[in-house]
Short mmCIF file of C-alpha atoms in Angstrom, two decimals:
data_model
loop_
_atom_site.label_atom_id
_atom_site.label_comp_id
_atom_site.label_asym_id
_atom_site.label_seq_id
_atom_site.Cartn_x
_atom_site.Cartn_y
_atom_site.Cartn_z
CA MET A 18 180.24 155.85 153.37
CA LYS A 19 177.47 156.82 150.96
CA TYR A 20 180.01 156.52 148.15
CA LEU A 21 180.87 152.89 149.09
CA LYS A 22 177.14 151.98 149.15
CA TYR A 23 176.75 153.44 145.70
CA ILE A 24 179.76 151.46 144.34
CA THR A 25 178.41 148.23 145.86
CA LEU A 26 174.92 148.72 144.33
CA VAL A 27 176.39 149.33 140.87
CA ALA A 28 178.52 146.18 141.16
CA LEU A 29 175.54 144.05 142.15
CA LEU A 30 173.47 145.33 139.22
CA ALA A 31 176.30 144.64 136.79
CA PHE A 32 176.64 141.07 138.14
CA ALA A 33 172.91 140.44 137.77
CA VAL A 34 172.90 141.61 134.16
CA SER A 35 175.91 139.42 133.41
CA CYS A 36 174.24 136.33 134.91
CA SER A 37 171.03 136.92 132.96
CA LYS A 38 173.04 137.00 129.70
CA ASP A 39 174.98 133.86 130.60
CA ASP A 40 171.76 131.93 131.44
CA ASP A 41 169.90 133.09 128.32
CA GLY A 42 168.62 129.96 126.42
CA GLU A 43 169.92 127.57 129.09
CA ASN A 44 168.04 127.85 132.40
CA MET A 45 165.10 129.99 131.31
CA PRO A 46 162.00 128.05 130.06
CA PRO A 47 161.45 128.37 126.29
CA GLU A 48 158.69 130.48 124.93
CA PRO A 49 155.59 128.27 124.22
CA THR A 50 155.02 127.46 120.55
CA PRO A 51 151.69 128.85 119.41
CA PRO A 52 149.29 126.06 118.31
CA VAL A 53 148.91 125.50 114.60
CA GLU A 54 145.25 125.98 113.81
CA LYS A 55 143.95 123.49 111.24
CA PRO A 56 141.46 124.98 108.83
CA GLU A 57 137.87 123.87 109.30
CA PRO A 58 136.80 121.29 106.70
CA GLN A 59 134.71 122.62 103.88
CA ALA A 60 131.01 122.42 104.77
CA VAL A 61 129.24 119.57 102.96
CA THR A 62 125.46 119.26 102.95
CA LEU A 63 124.36 115.67 102.47
CA PRO A 64 121.30 114.90 100.32
CA GLN A 65 118.09 113.71 101.98
CA LYS A 66 117.92 110.01 102.78
CA GLU A 67 115.00 107.93 101.52
CA LEU A 68 113.70 104.42 101.82
CA ARG A 69 112.51 103.35 98.37
CA GLY A 70 110.69 100.05 98.32
CA ALA A 71 108.14 97.92 96.52
CA TRP A 72 105.60 95.39 97.72
CA ILE A 73 105.75 91.85 96.34
CA THR A 74 102.37 90.19 96.81
CA THR A 75 102.23 86.40 97.04
CA VAL A 76 98.59 85.80 98.03
CA TRP A 77 96.95 84.15 94.99
CA GLY A 78 100.43 84.34 93.42
CA ILE A 79 99.77 87.92 92.28
CA ASP A 80 103.39 89.10 91.97
CA TRP A 81 105.23 85.91 92.88
CA PRO A 82 105.51 83.14 91.92
CA MET A 83 102.57 83.72 89.51
CA GLU A 84 101.73 79.98 89.45
CA ASP A 85 105.29 79.07 88.56
CA TYR A 86 106.02 76.12 90.84
CA ASN A 87 109.49 75.27 89.56
CA ALA A 88 112.08 76.22 92.18
CA ALA A 89 114.74 77.42 89.73
CA THR A 90 112.48 79.58 87.61
CA GLN A 91 110.59 81.09 90.54
CA GLN A 92 113.91 81.98 92.15
CA LYS A 93 114.97 83.64 88.89
CA LYS A 94 111.70 85.59 88.81
CA TYR A 95 112.46 86.91 92.31
CA THR A 96 116.06 87.89 91.58
CA ASP A 97 114.91 89.64 88.40
CA TYR A 98 112.58 91.71 90.56
CA LEU A 99 115.45 92.57 92.89
CA ASP A 100 117.67 93.57 90.00
CA LEU A 101 114.90 95.84 88.75
CA LEU A 102 114.80 97.57 92.13
CA VAL A 103 118.56 98.06 92.12
CA ALA A 104 118.47 99.40 88.56
CA ASN A 105 115.98 102.02 89.74
CA ASN A 106 118.11 103.10 92.74
CA MET A 107 115.64 101.49 95.16
CA ASN A 108 116.74 99.95 98.44
CA ALA A 109 114.01 97.83 100.05
CA VAL A 110 111.57 95.02 99.35
CA PHE A 111 108.36 94.29 101.29
CA PHE A 112 107.71 90.62 100.57
CA GLN A 113 104.51 88.87 101.66
CA ILE A 114 105.58 85.76 103.58
CA ARG A 115 102.25 85.09 105.34
CA GLY A 116 99.21 86.11 103.34
CA MET A 117 96.68 83.55 104.58
CA ALA A 118 97.90 81.93 107.80
CA ASP A 119 100.58 80.12 105.80
CA ALA A 120 104.36 80.18 105.78
CA PHE A 121 107.27 80.72 103.42
CA TYR A 122 109.55 78.82 105.78
CA GLU A 123 109.41 75.71 107.98
CA SER A 124 107.14 76.97 110.75
CA GLN A 125 106.08 75.44 114.03
CA TYR A 126 102.73 77.20 113.83
CA GLU A 127 101.55 77.11 110.21
CA SER A 128 102.17 74.98 107.13
CA TRP A 129 103.98 75.76 103.88
CA SER A 130 102.08 78.15 101.62
CA LYS A 131 100.13 76.72 98.71
CA ASN A 132 101.36 79.60 96.59
CA ILE A 133 104.92 78.22 96.45
CA THR A 134 104.24 74.72 95.11
CA GLY A 135 100.55 74.68 94.22
CA THR A 136 99.85 72.37 97.18
CA ALA A 137 99.25 73.57 100.73
CA GLY A 138 101.71 72.09 103.21
CA LYS A 139 104.14 70.81 100.58
CA ASN A 140 107.81 71.44 101.27
CA PRO A 141 109.25 73.25 98.21
CA GLY A 142 112.65 71.63 98.65
CA TYR A 143 114.52 74.79 99.60
CA ASP A 144 114.50 77.39 102.37
CA VAL A 145 112.34 79.96 100.63
CA LEU A 146 112.56 82.75 103.20
CA GLY A 147 116.28 82.18 103.68
CA PHE A 148 116.78 82.52 99.92
CA LEU A 149 114.61 85.65 99.73
CA VAL A 150 116.48 87.43 102.53
CA GLU A 151 119.95 86.41 101.34
CA GLU A 152 119.40 87.56 97.76
CA ALA A 153 118.01 90.91 98.91
CA HIS A 154 120.97 91.52 101.20
CA LYS A 155 123.44 90.55 98.46
CA ARG A 156 122.15 93.54 96.53
CA GLY A 157 122.15 95.96 99.45
CA LEU A 158 118.36 95.83 99.77
CA GLN A 159 116.46 95.75 103.05
CA PHE A 160 114.05 92.84 103.45
CA HIS A 161 110.76 93.50 105.24
CA ALA A 162 108.72 90.39 106.04
CA TRP A 163 105.10 91.22 105.27
CA MET A 164 102.44 89.26 107.14
CA ASN A 165 98.66 89.50 107.55
CA PRO A 166 97.60 88.94 111.16
CA TYR A 167 94.15 87.36 110.90
CA ARG A 168 93.21 86.23 107.37
CA ILE A 169 93.13 82.44 106.88
CA SER A 170 91.24 81.93 103.61
CA THR A 171 88.64 83.44 101.29
CA ARG A 172 85.80 82.20 99.11
CA ALA A 173 83.62 83.64 96.35
CA SER A 174 80.40 83.64 98.41
CA LYS A 175 78.78 82.07 101.45
CA ASN A 176 77.56 79.25 99.20
CA SER A 177 81.14 78.30 98.35
CA SER A 178 83.56 76.35 100.52
CA PHE A 179 86.69 77.55 102.25
CA ALA A 180 89.94 75.70 101.65
CA GLU A 181 90.61 72.90 104.12
CA LEU A 182 91.84 74.32 107.42
CA ASP A 183 95.49 73.75 108.27
CA THR A 184 95.71 71.07 110.97
CA LYS A 185 98.08 73.32 112.92
CA ILE A 186 95.27 75.86 113.41
CA PRO A 187 92.61 74.95 116.00
CA VAL A 188 89.09 75.27 114.59
CA ALA A 189 87.97 76.95 117.81
CA TRP A 190 90.31 79.87 117.08
CA THR A 191 88.63 80.76 113.77
CA LYS A 192 85.60 82.76 112.66
CA ASP A 193 83.80 82.41 109.33
CA TYR A 194 82.06 85.16 107.40
CA ASN A 195 80.40 85.23 103.97
CA LYS A 196 83.68 85.62 102.05
CA ILE A 197 86.49 85.32 104.57
CA ARG A 198 87.73 83.04 107.35
CA ILE A 199 89.95 84.65 109.98
CA TYR A 200 91.68 84.01 113.25
CA ASN A 201 89.33 85.31 115.96
CA PRO A 202 90.90 88.65 117.03
CA ALA A 203 89.17 88.53 120.42
CA MET A 204 90.82 85.35 121.66
CA PRO A 205 93.94 85.66 123.86
CA GLU A 206 95.23 82.44 122.30
CA VAL A 207 95.14 84.04 118.86
CA GLN A 208 96.90 87.15 120.11
CA THR A 209 99.63 84.95 121.58
CA ARG A 210 99.89 82.90 118.38
CA ILE A 211 100.61 86.03 116.33
CA MET A 212 103.33 87.07 118.81
CA ASP A 213 104.86 83.60 118.60
CA ILE A 214 104.96 83.71 114.80
CA VAL A 215 106.69 87.10 114.82
CA LYS A 216 109.26 85.83 117.32
CA GLU A 217 109.84 82.70 115.22
CA ILE A 218 110.50 84.75 112.09
CA ILE A 219 112.91 87.26 113.60
CA THR A 220 114.75 84.54 115.55
CA LYS A 221 115.30 82.26 112.56
CA TYR A 222 115.91 84.87 109.85
CA ASP A 223 117.86 88.09 109.42
CA VAL A 224 114.88 90.15 108.28
CA ASP A 225 115.18 93.92 108.52
CA GLY A 226 111.53 94.48 109.32
CA ILE A 227 108.16 92.99 110.19
CA HIS A 228 105.40 94.58 108.14
CA MET A 229 101.60 94.53 108.24
CA ASP A 230 99.14 96.09 105.82
CA ASP A 231 95.52 97.18 106.29
CA TYR A 232 93.83 93.82 107.00
CA PHE A 233 92.61 93.83 110.61
CA TYR A 234 88.95 93.21 111.40
CA PRO A 235 87.33 92.23 108.08
CA SER A 236 85.28 94.55 105.89
CA LEU A 237 81.96 92.73 105.75
CA GLU A 238 79.15 92.80 103.25
CA GLU A 239 76.17 95.02 103.86
CA GLY A 240 73.88 93.48 106.47
CA GLU A 241 76.51 91.03 107.68
CA SER A 242 77.30 90.94 111.41
CA MET A 243 80.70 90.66 113.06
CA ASN A 244 79.04 88.04 115.26
CA ASP A 245 81.27 88.56 118.29
CA ASN A 246 78.77 89.25 121.08
CA ALA A 247 79.77 86.04 122.86
CA GLU A 248 83.44 87.13 122.87
CA TYR A 249 82.46 90.55 124.17
CA GLU A 250 80.50 88.94 127.01
CA LYS A 251 83.41 86.65 127.87
CA TYR A 252 86.43 88.94 127.46
CA GLY A 253 85.36 92.57 127.38
CA LYS A 254 82.00 93.60 128.79
CA ASP A 255 83.38 94.37 132.25
CA LYS A 256 86.33 96.33 130.82
CA PHE A 257 84.97 98.31 127.87
CA LYS A 258 82.00 100.61 127.38
CA SER A 259 81.16 99.27 123.92
CA ILE A 260 81.83 96.32 121.67
CA GLU A 261 83.56 98.69 119.22
CA GLU A 262 85.99 99.77 121.91
CA PHE A 263 86.56 96.10 122.73
CA ARG A 264 87.41 95.30 119.10
CA ARG A 265 89.86 98.19 118.84
CA ASN A 266 91.57 97.02 122.01
CA ASN A 267 91.96 93.52 120.56
CA VAL A 268 93.91 94.96 117.64
CA ASP A 269 95.80 97.35 119.96
CA VAL A 270 97.05 94.39 121.98
CA VAL A 271 98.47 92.72 118.89
CA ILE A 272 100.15 95.88 117.60
CA GLN A 273 101.64 96.82 120.96
CA ASN A 274 102.85 93.30 121.68
CA ILE A 275 104.44 92.80 118.27
CA GLN A 276 106.67 95.77 118.95
CA LYS A 277 107.38 94.46 122.46
CA VAL A 278 108.35 91.02 121.12
CA ILE A 279 110.69 92.68 118.63
CA ILE A 280 112.31 94.86 121.30
CA ASP A 281 112.77 91.89 123.62
CA THR A 282 114.03 89.51 120.92
CA LYS A 283 115.86 91.49 118.23
CA PRO A 284 115.48 95.25 118.78
CA GLY A 285 117.11 96.23 115.50
CA VAL A 286 114.12 94.91 113.52
CA ILE A 287 111.76 97.63 112.23
CA PHE A 288 108.01 97.28 112.79
CA SER A 289 105.90 98.95 110.10
CA VAL A 290 102.20 99.11 109.32
CA SER A 291 100.57 100.22 106.06
CA PRO A 292 96.97 101.25 106.83
CA ALA A 293 94.32 102.35 104.38
CA ALA A 294 94.25 106.05 103.52
CA ASN A 295 91.05 106.91 105.36
CA ILE A 296 91.91 107.25 109.05
CA ASP A 297 88.27 107.35 110.15
CA ASN A 298 87.42 104.16 108.25
CA ASN A 299 90.39 102.41 109.84
CA TYR A 300 88.97 103.37 113.23
CA SER A 301 85.29 102.62 112.69
CA LYS A 302 85.28 99.72 110.18
CA LEU A 303 88.57 97.86 110.60
CA PHE A 304 88.85 98.77 114.31
CA ALA A 305 92.42 99.89 113.81
CA ASP A 306 93.04 102.95 116.01
CA VAL A 307 96.03 104.15 114.04
CA ARG A 308 96.01 107.58 115.70
CA LYS A 309 96.50 105.90 119.06
CA TRP A 310 99.33 103.72 117.73
CA LEU A 311 101.12 106.80 116.47
CA LYS A 312 100.56 108.73 119.69
CA GLU A 313 101.84 105.83 121.80
CA GLY A 314 104.75 105.04 119.48
CA TRP A 315 103.70 101.38 119.04
CA VAL A 316 104.86 101.27 115.41
CA ASP A 317 108.26 102.38 114.16
CA VAL A 318 107.19 103.23 110.62
CA ILE A 319 103.76 104.13 109.22
CA ILE A 320 103.09 103.74 105.47
CA PRO A 321 99.61 105.08 104.60
CA GLN A 322 98.29 103.72 101.30
CA LEU A 323 97.58 106.93 99.41
CA TYR A 324 96.34 105.31 96.22
CA PHE A 325 94.59 108.42 94.89
CA ALA A 326 95.21 111.14 92.32
CA THR A 327 96.38 114.58 93.33
CA GLY A 328 93.81 117.33 93.75
CA THR A 329 91.82 119.28 96.29
CA GLY A 330 88.88 116.91 96.78
CA LYS A 331 88.11 115.00 99.95
CA ASN A 332 89.52 111.75 98.57
CA SER A 333 92.58 113.22 96.89
CA PHE A 334 96.21 112.33 97.49
CA ASN A 335 96.87 115.84 98.80
CA GLN A 336 94.04 115.86 101.32
CA PHE A 337 94.84 112.43 102.69
CA LEU A 338 98.55 113.25 103.00
CA ASP A 339 97.81 116.51 104.82
CA GLN A 340 95.59 114.62 107.23
CA TRP A 341 98.21 112.00 107.99
CA MET A 342 100.84 114.66 108.66
CA GLN A 343 98.75 115.82 111.64
CA TYR A 344 99.12 112.49 113.43
CA VAL A 345 102.54 111.12 112.50
CA ASN A 346 104.22 112.63 115.59
CA GLN A 347 107.68 111.06 116.02
CA THR A 348 106.89 107.96 113.96
CA HIS A 349 108.86 107.60 110.74
CA CYS A 350 106.58 108.01 107.73
CA LEU A 351 106.78 106.56 104.22
CA ILE A 352 104.09 106.94 101.57
CA GLY A 353 102.46 104.02 99.75
CA TYR A 354 101.83 104.75 96.05
CA GLY A 355 99.28 102.77 94.03
CA ILE A 356 101.11 102.39 90.73
CA TYR A 357 98.75 99.53 89.82
CA LYS A 358 96.09 102.12 88.96
CA PHE A 359 98.11 103.71 86.17
CA GLY A 360 96.93 102.52 82.78
CA SER A 361 93.98 100.64 84.27
CA THR A 362 90.68 100.58 82.40
CA ASP A 363 88.70 100.76 85.65
CA PRO A 364 86.53 103.90 85.28
CA ASP A 365 86.41 104.38 89.06
CA TYR A 366 90.08 105.36 89.09
CA GLY A 367 89.56 108.50 87.02
CA ASN A 368 91.38 110.14 84.13
CA ALA A 369 94.46 111.13 86.17
CA PHE A 370 95.70 107.54 85.95
CA HIS A 371 95.65 107.50 82.16
CA SER A 372 99.19 108.91 82.11
CA SER A 373 102.20 108.75 84.42
CA ALA A 374 102.21 112.52 85.03
CA ASP A 375 100.17 112.30 88.22
CA LEU A 376 102.69 109.98 89.87
CA LYS A 377 105.31 112.70 89.50
CA SER A 378 102.83 115.19 90.97
CA GLN A 379 102.20 112.90 93.94
CA PHE A 380 105.91 112.58 94.64
CA GLU A 381 106.42 116.30 94.23
CA TYR A 382 103.69 117.08 96.76
CA ALA A 383 105.05 114.53 99.25
CA SER A 384 108.58 115.93 98.89
CA LYS A 385 107.39 119.15 100.55
CA LYS A 386 106.55 117.28 103.75
CA SER A 387 109.54 117.13 106.09
CA LYS A 388 108.09 114.12 107.94
CA VAL A 389 108.08 111.91 104.83
CA ASN A 390 111.14 109.63 104.73
CA GLY A 391 110.49 107.66 101.57
CA SER A 392 108.07 105.61 99.49
CA VAL A 393 106.80 102.10 98.79
CA LEU A 394 105.19 101.15 95.46
CA TYR A 395 102.28 98.74 95.02
CA SER A 396 103.16 96.55 93.37
CA ILE A 397 106.28 95.32 91.67
CA LYS A 398 104.60 93.59 88.71
CA ASP A 399 103.27 97.00 87.69
CA MET A 400 106.83 98.30 87.53
CA VAL A 401 107.54 95.50 85.08
CA ALA A 402 104.37 96.09 83.03
CA SER A 403 105.10 99.83 82.92
CA LYS A 404 101.72 100.83 81.53
CA VAL A 405 101.47 104.45 80.29
CA GLY A 406 105.21 104.81 80.84
CA ILE A 407 105.05 104.37 84.61
CA GLY A 408 108.43 102.58 84.62
CA THR A 409 110.07 105.57 82.94
CA ALA A 410 108.45 107.92 85.45
CA ILE A 411 109.77 105.84 88.37
CA LYS A 412 113.27 105.84 86.92
CA GLU A 413 113.12 109.63 86.63
CA ILE A 414 111.76 110.07 90.16
CA TYR A 415 114.51 107.84 91.59
CA LYS A 416 117.29 108.95 89.22
CA LYS A 417 119.65 109.93 92.04
CA LYS A 418 121.12 107.38 94.41
CA THR A 419 120.10 107.58 98.06
CA VAL A 420 120.90 106.15 101.47
CA ILE A 421 118.27 104.43 103.63
CA PRO A 422 117.39 106.66 106.60
CA TYR A 423 117.68 105.57 110.20
CA LEU A 424 114.24 104.25 111.16
CA GLY A 425 114.92 103.16 114.72
CA ARG A 426 112.68 103.87 117.70
CA THR A 427 115.45 105.41 119.84
CA GLU A 428 117.95 108.17 119.16
CA ALA A 429 120.60 107.01 116.72
CA LYS A 430 124.05 106.25 118.06
CA LEU A 431 126.38 107.35 115.29
CA PRO A 432 129.20 105.06 114.15
CA SER A 433 132.79 106.30 114.10
CA THR A 434 133.81 108.60 111.26
CA PRO A 435 136.12 107.02 108.67
CA VAL A 436 139.72 108.25 109.04
CA LYS A 437 142.89 108.24 106.95
CA VAL A 438 140.89 108.99 103.82
CA ARG A 439 143.21 109.22 100.86
CA THR A 440 143.35 108.95 97.10
CA ASP A 441 145.70 106.84 95.03
CA GLY A 442 145.09 107.63 91.43
CA GLY A 443 141.35 107.27 90.99
CA ASN A 444 140.86 105.09 94.07
CA LEU A 445 139.52 106.48 97.35
CA SER A 446 140.37 104.46 100.47
CA TRP A 447 140.02 104.72 104.25
CA GLU A 448 140.37 102.75 107.47
CA ALA A 449 137.61 100.27 108.30
CA VAL A 450 134.91 101.06 110.85
CA PRO A 451 133.81 97.81 112.56
CA GLY A 452 130.42 96.56 111.38
CA ALA A 453 129.88 99.43 108.95
CA TYR A 454 129.20 99.97 105.30
CA TYR A 455 130.05 103.25 103.59
CA ALA A 456 128.64 106.07 101.50
CA VAL A 457 130.92 108.08 99.21
CA TYR A 458 129.89 111.64 98.41
CA LYS A 459 131.21 114.22 95.96
CA SER A 460 131.18 117.79 97.19
CA ASN A 461 129.56 120.33 94.89
CA GLY A 462 130.80 123.30 96.87
CA GLU A 463 129.90 124.94 100.12
CA GLY A 464 126.18 125.45 100.59
CA LYS A 465 125.27 123.00 97.81
CA LEU A 466 123.96 119.47 98.19
CA ALA A 467 126.65 116.84 97.78
CA THR A 468 126.13 113.99 95.32
CA LEU A 469 126.03 110.40 96.54
CA VAL A 470 128.27 108.57 94.07
CA GLY A 471 128.28 105.12 95.63
CA ILE A 472 127.60 102.76 98.51
CA THR A 473 130.07 100.01 99.38
CA ARG A 474 131.03 97.51 102.06
CA GLU A 475 134.68 97.71 101.01
CA THR A 476 137.21 100.24 102.30
CA SER A 477 138.03 101.54 98.85
CA PHE A 478 136.02 102.96 95.99
CA LYS A 479 136.75 103.72 92.34
CA LEU A 480 135.97 107.40 91.86
CA PRO A 481 133.88 108.42 88.85
CA GLY A 482 136.03 111.46 88.05
CA LYS A 483 137.93 114.46 89.34
CA GLY A 484 136.56 116.30 92.33
CA THR A 485 136.48 116.63 96.10
CA TYR A 486 135.14 113.66 98.06
CA CYS A 487 134.28 112.47 101.55
CA VAL A 488 133.10 109.23 103.16
CA THR A 489 130.59 108.35 105.89
CA ALA A 490 130.10 105.09 107.78
CA LEU A 491 126.66 103.57 108.31
CA ASP A 492 125.75 100.80 110.74
CA LYS A 493 123.19 98.00 110.29
CA ALA A 494 120.42 100.35 111.47
CA ASN A 495 121.57 102.93 108.86
CA ALA A 496 122.70 105.48 111.43
CA GLU A 497 125.24 107.60 109.54
CA SER A 498 128.50 108.99 110.92
CA ARG A 499 129.78 112.51 110.48
CA ILE A 500 131.58 113.14 107.21
CA SER A 501 135.26 112.35 106.91
CA GLU A 502 137.89 114.86 105.96
CA LEU A 503 137.60 116.04 102.37
CA VAL A 504 140.15 114.84 99.84
CA THR A 505 140.61 116.05 96.28
CA TYR A 506 141.42 113.92 93.28
#
C-alpha cells in the first residue's frame, strides 16, 4: 500500500513538471521590462535678467521733440533714439507723455501738449502715443508711460505769468505758487482726475507701464508757504494729527489708487515710481512716504534716482543705495543713473563726473545687490552726446544681451517649456508656445553661465556657430519657462 502511494506521488510530480514546461512562454505572464532611464539634461545656469531703460523727457522739449514740430522729422528723431537703445542691448523706454497736465494723445481730460506742435491744444495730425508705443514694441522694447501727477505749468518768478490754463481743467482745482502751478493734491476731485487719466491711458493704449518720477508736493522757495490750511480744515483736521500727515495721506491715496485702477483695469501693466535719492527729504519736503509705499506694496517697481558719484560720504551713490536696500522689501528695484552729469561744467557735481569711469563703478557697486533688477538712464540725449566717452562706457556695461525680468506683483505663472527642439543645419527650431516669445541660450558647460544669443518671436533661430543650445518661452509679463532639452549643433 505504501508502495502504491509512493508511485502515485512520483507520477503526479512528473505530470506537474511536464505541464510547467509545456506552458512556458504561453500562459505565464512575461517578465516586466525594466524602464529605460533617460539621462538628466545637462545643468544650464541662465544669466541674470535686467531691465535696461532710458528716460525721454518731453517737458520743455528737452529730449523730444527738441522744438522740431514737423511730424515726419520728430518721428524719425524718436525712432533713432529707439534704435540707439537696441544697439546698446537695452530693452525699455520711459517716455514722458504728461509733463504739465497735457497729453500726447486725444484725451477727455487734458488737451494736446504744446511740446508736440508748439501750440497748446493743437492736434498734431497723428496718434502720437499710438506711434510711440507701436515703434517701441516693433523693436522688442517695453514702453512705460511717464506722467507727472500734479504739475500744470511753471514760470520764472512770481512776477511772471503762467501759461493760459487749459479749459478742461477747473480753476478751482489748482494752486499757484511763486514758480509753479499745480493740481491741488488735497482735493478729492483731483485725486479722482488722476485715476481717470491713468485708466484712460491703459484702456486706449498697450503701454507696458505707468511711471511717475519725484514730483509730488512742490519744493518751494525759502519763506514760501504751502498755503493749504483751508484744505486741512475741510478735509483732514478731524482725521490727522498734523497737516504734514494730511499731505502725506493725500499722496498716499493717489499712489494706492493708481495701482488699484491698474489691477482692476489691466493688471499686466507695471506701476513704477522714481523718487529722489534722499528718503527723508521725500518724506518731509515732498510728502512722499516712499517707505510706506514699499512696505504696503503699493508700487510694483521702485527706481531711486541715485545721481551721485561713488564714495563713502553721506551723499554718495554707495550710501544712498545701501539705504534704499533696507526698505525695498518685495518691491522690484531698478536704479536711476544720472548720466547727464558726466562731462558737465557744473562745479557742484564734482570731479568724479569729469570721466566715465565712475559710471562703471556705480554699476559695479549696484551689481553686488541681489535686489537690484536693472537700470534706467537719465536721459537719452546724453547717450547721444556721449560726453567724456559716456556712450562707450554704456556700450561696455551693456555689452551682453539680456532678458527683461518678471516685474509683476504676484508670483509668476511660468509658460510652457518649448518642446521638439531640433537643429537643421544651422537653424534651431521648436514648437510654438501660445502667446510667447523666446530666448535662445548657448550652454558654456555645467556650472557656467549660459550665453543669451538671441530673442525672437519666431519658432526658429539662426545659430551663431557650433555648440549646445536650449530655448525658453517668455510671456507678455516676461515670466520665463524652464529650459528646453539641450541640442547640439
